[in-house]
Amino acid sequence: MINVYYEADADLAVLRNKPLAVLGYGSQGHAHALNLKDSGMNVCVGLRSGSPSWTKAESEGLAVKTVAEAAEWAEVIMVLLPDQHQKKVYEQDIAPHLKPGDTLAFAHGFNIHYDQIAAPHDVNVMMIAPKGPGHLVRRVYQEGQGVPCLIAVHQDPSGDTKALALAWSKGIGGTRAGVIETNFKDETETDLFGEQAVLCGGSAELIKAGFETLVEAGYPPELAFFECLHEMKLIVDLYYEGGLARMNDSVSDTAEYGGMTRGSRIINQESRRAMKQILKEVQDGTFAREWIKENADGQPLMNRLREATRTHPVEQIGAQLRKMMSWIAKDKKPAKQVA
Ligand code: NAD
Ligand code: MG
């Protein structure tokens, strides 16, 4: 049985007398830092000197220090840097300043689970992972509610790490919604599998394959774009609001019947075998080793794949057709790592 915690299960007092550092001021960083400050906590932000976020964080009322200064000052250090940079920053600017009894915190388990970061045994290690992007964590908190969080404890020399994780969750609003207890292994492996097989990898390939099938059969790319990419949002919003049933309730009976009788020919036994293999590569560390090496090499494959995506016909026609849709923000930066 999974444990779920709410407001009454968490006590902010365990954090109130501690200096807290949030390293990074991106999607998650700004939300954690601002919510904790508004919850009355003694929080500072740790950034690289010269970081463009420095003045932004200060203008939003936060104390800012360098990463090393913040790590030295704080007793709880939340690492909200891009996952692929965490090991280096940890070794250079965090590890030298860790004292027995300090707590190191993460919002995703990759670096701990795959042994990229090994904290000293007298340091607590915990995770607080909101199940939503940072701008939502901030906005919903300001509205008086919260985004559900996962928490996990990896090392607990002080014996109260779970209480600290619950308090941090409360400070960012998570216990208003509900906090689910997990462990670093399950969070990391399900997160990677989900983004690879379903959310990012699976959905993008489904869109491209559908688009190419129609275009190769001689249909106009404009129609293929609307049917295979654009309308995906309407469907996903229905899943989000009310699951598979709400999607089926909202589409026509023709679409519902066609989907239910044909979908499993697309995601068939072969697709399911591929999913199992992808999960295995996540579990046995094959994917992690590949991604760590890709970063060490300067992301050569990543750059090639980004270029291939950029030049795919569905992207070309999409850029044209989105100009016809005034309600779609033109300058929207993609929110990173929503998965
Ligand atoms: P982000 O890319 O939005 O922000 C990263 C921040 O780190 C930026 O302020 C950047 O300037 C700073 N930074 C980058 N390199 C640095 C360095 N070498 N030294 C110091 N600062 C540096 O990242 P994010 O999406 O907020 O992700 C942070 C963590 O939260 C990750 O572990 C991620 O897996 C996790 N997470 C993200 C989401 C999400 O929706 N974005 C959700 C749950 C968990
Ligand atoms: Mg995720």
Short mmCIF file of C-alpha atoms and ligand atoms in Angstrom, two decimals:
data_model
loop_
_atom_site.label_atom_id
_atom_site.label_comp_id
_atom_site.label_asym_id
_atom_site.label_seq_id
_atom_site.Cartn_x
_atom_site.Cartn_y
_atom_site.Cartn_z
CA MET A 1 0.00 0.00 0.00
CA ILE A 2 1.25 3.43 -0.89
CA ASN A 3 1.32 6.17 1.79
CA VAL A 4 -0.37 9.50 1.03
CA TYR A 5 0.17 12.52 3.30
CA TYR A 6 -1.75 15.76 3.76
CA GLU A 7 -1.45 19.07 5.67
CA ALA A 8 -1.87 17.56 9.15
CA ASP A 9 0.92 15.04 8.50
CA ALA A 10 3.56 17.71 7.91
CA ASP A 11 5.08 20.22 10.35
CA LEU A 12 6.84 23.28 8.95
CA ALA A 13 8.58 23.76 12.31
CA VAL A 14 11.24 21.17 11.42
CA LEU A 15 12.43 23.48 8.63
CA ARG A 16 11.71 26.86 10.19
CA ASN A 17 14.99 27.22 12.06
CA LYS A 18 17.14 25.88 9.26
CA PRO A 19 18.77 27.84 6.45
CA LEU A 20 17.42 26.43 3.16
CA ALA A 21 19.06 26.72 -0.26
CA VAL A 22 17.44 26.22 -3.65
CA LEU A 23 20.10 25.74 -6.32
CA GLY A 24 18.90 26.93 -9.74
CA TYR A 25 16.11 29.36 -10.62
CA GLY A 26 14.53 27.65 -13.61
CA SER A 27 11.18 25.91 -13.88
CA GLN A 28 11.29 24.15 -10.49
CA GLY A 29 13.80 26.43 -8.74
CA HIS A 30 11.77 29.64 -8.85
CA ALA A 31 8.62 27.82 -7.68
CA HIS A 32 10.30 26.10 -4.70
CA ALA A 33 12.16 29.24 -3.62
CA LEU A 34 9.20 31.64 -3.87
CA ASN A 35 6.70 29.25 -2.29
CA LEU A 36 9.06 28.51 0.64
CA LYS A 37 9.65 32.23 1.17
CA ASP A 38 5.90 32.87 1.19
CA SER A 39 5.55 29.99 3.68
CA GLY A 40 7.86 31.90 6.05
CA MET A 41 11.01 29.86 5.50
CA ASN A 42 14.57 31.17 5.58
CA VAL A 43 15.51 30.43 1.97
CA CYS A 44 18.22 31.60 -0.40
CA VAL A 45 18.83 30.83 -4.07
CA GLY A 46 22.20 29.50 -5.28
CA LEU A 47 23.31 30.48 -8.80
CA ARG A 48 26.42 30.80 -10.93
CA SER A 49 27.94 34.28 -10.63
CA GLY A 50 26.82 36.16 -13.74
CA SER A 51 23.70 34.01 -14.16
CA PRO A 52 20.89 35.95 -15.87
CA SER A 53 18.55 34.62 -13.16
CA TRP A 54 20.50 36.44 -10.44
CA THR A 55 18.76 39.82 -10.75
CA LYS A 56 15.44 38.11 -11.47
CA ALA A 57 15.54 36.17 -8.18
CA GLU A 58 16.66 39.29 -6.28
CA SER A 59 13.91 41.40 -7.83
CA GLU A 60 11.43 38.75 -6.69
CA GLY A 61 12.57 39.29 -3.10
CA LEU A 62 15.00 36.41 -2.66
CA ALA A 63 18.52 36.39 -1.27
CA VAL A 64 20.97 35.07 -3.86
CA LYS A 65 24.40 33.55 -3.30
CA THR A 66 26.81 31.59 -5.47
CA VAL A 67 26.17 27.85 -5.48
CA ALA A 68 29.18 27.26 -3.23
CA GLU A 69 28.17 30.01 -0.77
CA ALA A 70 24.59 28.74 -0.66
CA ALA A 71 25.73 25.15 -0.07
CA GLU A 72 28.02 26.31 2.73
CA TRP A 73 25.33 28.49 4.37
CA ALA A 74 22.40 26.08 4.14
CA GLU A 75 21.52 22.98 6.12
CA VAL A 76 19.04 21.77 3.49
CA ILE A 77 20.21 22.03 -0.12
CA MET A 78 17.69 21.39 -2.90
CA VAL A 79 19.39 20.70 -6.24
CA LEU A 80 17.17 22.09 -9.03
CA LEU A 81 19.76 22.23 -11.78
CA PRO A 82 19.47 20.35 -15.10
CA ASP A 83 20.03 16.68 -14.32
CA GLN A 84 23.03 16.35 -16.65
CA HIS A 85 24.94 19.17 -14.86
CA GLN A 86 24.26 18.08 -11.30
CA LYS A 87 27.24 15.73 -10.87
CA LYS A 88 29.81 18.36 -11.83
CA VAL A 89 28.23 21.10 -9.72
CA TYR A 90 27.92 18.66 -6.82
CA GLU A 91 31.60 17.74 -6.96
CA GLN A 92 32.87 21.30 -7.40
CA ASP A 93 30.55 23.46 -5.34
CA ILE A 94 28.36 21.34 -3.05
CA ALA A 95 30.32 18.36 -1.70
CA PRO A 96 33.16 20.47 -0.20
CA HIS A 97 30.58 22.31 1.95
CA LEU A 98 28.47 19.42 3.23
CA LYS A 99 28.52 18.99 6.99
CA PRO A 100 27.29 16.00 9.01
CA GLY A 101 23.54 16.35 9.53
CA ASP A 102 22.99 18.42 6.38
CA THR A 103 20.29 17.35 3.94
CA LEU A 104 20.68 17.06 0.19
CA ALA A 105 17.42 17.16 -1.77
CA PHE A 106 16.39 16.47 -5.36
CA ALA A 107 13.26 16.71 -7.50
CA HIS A 108 14.19 13.73 -9.67
CA GLY A 109 16.16 10.64 -8.71
CA PHE A 110 18.44 10.13 -11.74
CA ASN A 111 21.80 11.14 -10.24
CA ILE A 112 21.31 9.31 -6.96
CA HIS A 113 19.74 6.19 -8.43
CA TYR A 114 22.42 5.78 -11.11
CA ASP A 115 25.27 6.54 -8.64
CA GLN A 116 26.36 9.80 -10.26
CA ILE A 117 26.17 11.53 -6.90
CA ALA A 118 27.08 9.65 -3.72
CA ALA A 119 26.50 11.81 -0.65
CA PRO A 120 28.53 11.18 2.52
CA HIS A 121 26.87 8.71 4.86
CA ASP A 122 26.28 11.36 7.53
CA VAL A 123 24.20 13.50 5.13
CA ASN A 124 20.45 12.96 4.61
CA VAL A 125 19.26 12.48 1.03
CA MET A 126 15.63 13.05 0.09
CA MET A 127 13.42 13.82 -2.89
CA ILE A 128 10.45 16.14 -3.26
CA ALA A 129 9.15 15.89 -6.83
CA PRO A 130 6.09 17.96 -7.73
CA LYS A 131 4.03 16.23 -10.40
CA GLY A 132 3.79 19.35 -12.52
CA PRO A 133 5.96 22.02 -14.12
CA GLY A 134 7.28 24.84 -11.95
CA HIS A 135 4.99 27.58 -13.22
CA LEU A 136 2.02 25.43 -12.12
CA VAL A 137 3.60 24.74 -8.72
CA ARG A 138 3.91 28.51 -8.22
CA ARG A 139 0.53 29.55 -9.62
CA VAL A 140 -1.53 26.93 -7.79
CA TYR A 141 0.26 27.76 -4.51
CA GLN A 142 -0.65 31.44 -4.94
CA GLU A 143 -4.26 30.38 -5.53
CA GLY A 144 -4.21 28.64 -2.13
CA GLN A 145 -3.95 25.08 -3.44
CA GLY A 146 -1.05 22.80 -4.32
CA VAL A 147 0.34 20.38 -6.89
CA PRO A 148 0.67 16.75 -5.68
CA CYS A 149 4.25 15.69 -4.92
CA LEU A 150 6.21 12.48 -4.62
CA ILE A 151 8.61 12.20 -1.69
CA ALA A 152 11.36 9.66 -1.05
CA VAL A 153 14.15 9.15 1.45
CA HIS A 154 17.43 7.63 0.25
CA GLN A 155 19.66 8.23 3.31
CA ASP A 156 18.41 9.03 6.78
CA PRO A 157 21.30 9.35 9.26
CA SER A 158 19.45 12.05 11.26
CA GLY A 159 16.31 9.93 11.57
CA ASP A 160 13.94 12.77 10.63
CA THR A 161 14.47 13.02 6.87
CA LYS A 162 10.91 12.01 6.05
CA ALA A 163 9.62 14.79 8.32
CA LEU A 164 11.90 17.21 6.45
CA ALA A 165 10.59 16.00 3.08
CA LEU A 166 6.99 16.39 4.27
CA ALA A 167 7.73 19.87 5.61
CA TRP A 168 9.37 20.92 2.33
CA SER A 169 6.32 19.56 0.48
CA LYS A 170 4.10 21.62 2.77
CA GLY A 171 6.22 24.71 2.22
CA ILE A 172 5.72 24.48 -1.55
CA GLY A 173 2.00 23.63 -1.26
CA GLY A 174 2.17 19.91 -2.01
CA THR A 175 0.42 18.65 1.14
CA ARG A 176 -2.64 20.77 0.26
CA ALA A 177 -3.15 18.36 -2.64
CA GLY A 178 -1.54 15.18 -1.31
CA VAL A 179 1.98 13.77 -1.10
CA ILE A 180 2.74 10.22 -2.19
CA GLU A 181 5.66 8.34 -0.68
CA THR A 182 7.89 6.43 -3.08
CA ASN A 183 11.59 5.61 -3.43
CA PHE A 184 14.34 6.88 -5.74
CA LYS A 185 14.32 3.69 -7.85
CA ASP A 186 10.61 3.70 -8.64
CA GLU A 187 10.45 7.46 -9.28
CA THR A 188 13.47 7.41 -11.60
CA GLU A 189 12.57 4.30 -13.56
CA THR A 190 8.89 5.12 -14.07
CA ASP A 191 9.76 8.72 -15.01
CA LEU A 192 12.28 7.65 -17.67
CA PHE A 193 10.04 4.90 -19.02
CA GLY A 194 7.04 7.22 -19.24
CA GLU A 195 8.87 9.92 -21.15
CA GLN A 196 10.54 7.45 -23.52
CA ALA A 197 7.73 5.03 -24.30
CA VAL A 198 4.61 7.15 -23.97
CA LEU A 199 4.86 10.89 -23.39
CA CYS A 200 7.75 12.14 -25.50
CA GLY A 201 9.02 9.22 -27.58
CA GLY A 202 5.85 7.25 -28.17
CA SER A 203 3.58 10.20 -28.87
CA ALA A 204 6.04 11.97 -31.21
CA GLU A 205 6.60 8.83 -33.30
CA LEU A 206 2.85 8.16 -33.42
CA ILE A 207 2.28 11.68 -34.74
CA LYS A 208 5.06 11.42 -37.34
CA ALA A 209 3.98 7.96 -38.51
CA GLY A 210 0.35 9.02 -38.89
CA PHE A 211 1.31 12.22 -40.72
CA GLU A 212 3.68 10.39 -43.09
CA THR A 213 1.10 7.69 -43.84
CA LEU A 214 -1.44 10.27 -44.99
CA VAL A 215 1.05 12.39 -46.94
CA GLU A 216 2.58 9.35 -48.69
CA ALA A 217 -0.95 8.30 -49.70
CA GLY A 218 -1.34 11.65 -51.46
CA TYR A 219 -3.39 13.67 -48.94
CA PRO A 220 -2.52 17.33 -48.36
CA PRO A 221 -0.01 17.83 -45.53
CA GLU A 222 -2.28 20.55 -44.14
CA LEU A 223 -5.01 17.99 -43.45
CA ALA A 224 -2.49 15.45 -42.17
CA PHE A 225 -1.12 18.05 -39.74
CA PHE A 226 -4.54 18.84 -38.27
CA GLU A 227 -5.56 15.19 -37.93
CA CYS A 228 -2.32 13.77 -36.56
CA LEU A 229 -0.69 16.56 -34.54
CA HIS A 230 -2.90 19.56 -33.89
CA GLU A 231 -5.95 17.70 -32.60
CA MET A 232 -3.83 15.66 -30.21
CA LYS A 233 -4.25 18.46 -27.67
CA LEU A 234 -8.05 18.16 -27.63
CA ILE A 235 -7.74 14.45 -26.92
CA VAL A 236 -5.04 14.81 -24.28
CA ASP A 237 -7.05 17.51 -22.47
CA LEU A 238 -9.97 15.06 -22.25
CA TYR A 239 -7.69 12.33 -20.80
CA TYR A 240 -6.35 14.87 -18.30
CA GLU A 241 -9.80 15.97 -17.18
CA GLY A 242 -11.56 12.63 -17.00
CA GLY A 243 -9.51 9.72 -18.25
CA LEU A 244 -10.17 7.42 -21.19
CA ALA A 245 -13.93 7.45 -20.51
CA ARG A 246 -14.19 11.21 -20.93
CA MET A 247 -12.35 11.02 -24.24
CA ASN A 248 -14.70 8.32 -25.49
CA ASP A 249 -17.74 10.25 -24.22
CA SER A 250 -16.69 13.41 -26.01
CA VAL A 251 -15.78 12.11 -29.46
CA SER A 252 -18.36 10.85 -31.96
CA ASP A 253 -19.55 7.23 -31.75
CA THR A 254 -17.78 6.68 -35.07
CA ALA A 255 -14.47 7.86 -33.62
CA GLU A 256 -15.00 5.86 -30.44
CA TYR A 257 -15.79 2.63 -32.33
CA GLY A 258 -13.00 3.13 -34.89
CA GLY A 259 -10.49 3.87 -32.17
CA MET A 260 -11.46 0.94 -29.96
CA THR A 261 -11.38 -1.56 -32.81
CA ARG A 262 -8.19 -0.26 -34.51
CA GLY A 263 -5.92 1.17 -31.80
CA SER A 264 -4.54 -2.17 -30.68
CA ARG A 265 -3.34 -2.89 -34.22
CA ILE A 266 -1.00 0.10 -33.84
CA ILE A 267 0.12 -0.55 -30.26
CA ASN A 268 0.30 -4.29 -30.80
CA GLN A 269 2.30 -7.17 -29.31
CA GLU A 270 5.44 -5.97 -31.06
CA SER A 271 5.03 -2.46 -29.60
CA ARG A 272 4.47 -3.97 -26.17
CA ARG A 273 7.63 -6.08 -26.52
CA ALA A 274 9.54 -2.92 -27.43
CA MET A 275 8.12 -1.20 -24.33
CA LYS A 276 9.34 -4.06 -22.16
CA GLN A 277 12.80 -3.79 -23.72
CA ILE A 278 12.88 -0.02 -23.13
CA LEU A 279 11.91 -0.61 -19.51
CA LYS A 280 14.67 -3.20 -19.18
CA GLU A 281 17.26 -0.72 -20.50
CA VAL A 282 16.05 1.82 -17.94
CA GLN A 283 16.21 -0.75 -15.13
CA ASP A 284 19.64 -2.20 -15.95
CA GLY A 285 21.26 1.22 -16.45
CA THR A 286 21.84 0.88 -20.21
CA PHE A 287 19.93 4.09 -20.95
CA ALA A 288 21.60 6.01 -18.12
CA ARG A 289 25.10 5.01 -19.30
CA GLU A 290 24.24 6.00 -22.87
CA TRP A 291 22.87 9.42 -21.78
CA ILE A 292 25.83 10.13 -19.48
CA LYS A 293 28.24 9.32 -22.32
CA GLU A 294 26.22 11.40 -24.80
CA ASN A 295 26.63 14.40 -22.49
CA ALA A 296 30.32 13.73 -21.94
CA ASP A 297 30.76 13.69 -25.73
CA GLY A 298 28.96 17.04 -26.15
CA GLN A 299 25.55 15.68 -27.24
CA PRO A 300 26.41 14.78 -30.88
CA LEU A 301 23.45 12.42 -31.41
CA MET A 302 21.11 14.80 -29.58
CA ASN A 303 22.09 17.60 -31.97
CA ARG A 304 21.54 15.43 -35.04
CA LEU A 305 18.16 14.26 -33.81
CA ARG A 306 17.08 17.80 -32.94
CA GLU A 307 17.99 18.88 -36.48
CA ALA A 308 16.04 15.97 -37.99
CA THR A 309 13.00 16.93 -35.94
CA ARG A 310 13.33 20.59 -36.85
CA THR A 311 13.34 19.79 -40.57
CA HIS A 312 10.56 17.17 -40.51
CA PRO A 313 7.66 18.13 -42.83
CA VAL A 314 5.15 18.03 -39.97
CA GLU A 315 7.13 20.82 -38.32
CA GLN A 316 7.40 22.87 -41.51
CA ILE A 317 3.69 22.76 -42.26
CA GLY A 318 2.89 23.22 -38.58
CA ALA A 319 4.86 26.46 -38.39
CA GLN A 320 2.81 27.78 -41.33
CA LEU A 321 -0.58 26.69 -40.06
CA ARG A 322 -0.06 27.91 -36.50
CA LYS A 323 0.23 31.42 -37.93
CA MET A 324 -3.49 31.10 -38.82
CA MET A 325 -4.33 30.52 -35.16
CA SER A 326 -4.23 33.80 -33.26
CA TRP A 327 -4.82 32.19 -29.87
CA ILE A 328 -1.59 30.21 -29.91
CA ALA A 329 1.19 32.21 -28.22
CA LYS A 330 3.83 33.02 -30.81
CA ASP A 331 6.78 33.50 -28.54
CA LYS A 332 6.20 30.66 -26.13
CA LYS A 333 9.40 28.98 -24.97
CA PRO A 334 8.88 25.26 -24.55
CA ALA A 335 8.49 24.44 -20.86
CA LYS A 336 11.41 22.13 -20.17
CA GLN A 337 11.11 18.65 -18.70
CA VAL A 338 7.40 18.66 -18.14
CA ALA A 339 7.59 14.88 -18.07
P1 NAD B 1 15.62 24.23 -15.66
O1 NAD B 1 16.45 23.91 -16.84
O2 NAD B 1 14.29 24.89 -15.85
O3 NAD B 1 16.43 25.17 -14.64
C1 NAD B 1 17.76 24.88 -14.26
C2 NAD B 1 18.40 26.05 -13.54
O4 NAD B 1 19.75 25.74 -13.26
C3 NAD B 1 18.43 27.36 -14.33
O5 NAD B 1 18.21 28.42 -13.42
C4 NAD B 1 19.87 27.40 -14.86
O6 NAD B 1 20.29 28.71 -15.10
C5 NAD B 1 20.61 26.78 -13.71
N1 NAD B 1 21.88 26.15 -14.09
C6 NAD B 1 22.16 25.42 -15.19
N2 NAD B 1 23.42 24.96 -15.15
C7 NAD B 1 23.95 25.40 -14.00
C8 NAD B 1 25.23 25.27 -13.39
N3 NAD B 1 26.21 24.58 -14.00
N4 NAD B 1 25.42 25.85 -12.19
C9 NAD B 1 24.44 26.55 -11.59
N5 NAD B 1 23.21 26.72 -12.13
C10 NAD B 1 22.97 26.15 -13.31
O7 NAD B 1 15.44 22.85 -14.84
P2 NAD B 1 14.11 22.26 -14.16
O8 NAD B 1 13.18 21.79 -15.21
O9 NAD B 1 13.64 23.19 -13.10
O10 NAD B 1 14.73 20.94 -13.49
C11 NAD B 1 15.39 20.96 -12.23
C12 NAD B 1 15.19 19.60 -11.58
O11 NAD B 1 13.78 19.40 -11.33
C13 NAD B 1 15.64 18.41 -12.41
O12 NAD B 1 16.18 17.45 -11.54
C14 NAD B 1 14.34 17.90 -13.03
O13 NAD B 1 14.39 16.54 -13.37
C15 NAD B 1 13.39 18.16 -11.88
N6 NAD B 1 11.97 18.25 -12.24
C16 NAD B 1 11.54 19.10 -13.20
C17 NAD B 1 10.18 19.20 -13.47
C18 NAD B 1 9.67 20.16 -14.51
O14 NAD B 1 8.48 20.08 -14.82
N7 NAD B 1 10.44 21.08 -15.05
C19 NAD B 1 9.25 18.44 -12.75
C20 NAD B 1 9.71 17.62 -11.73
C21 NAD B 1 11.07 17.51 -11.49
MG MG B 2 8.83 13.24 -15.19
#
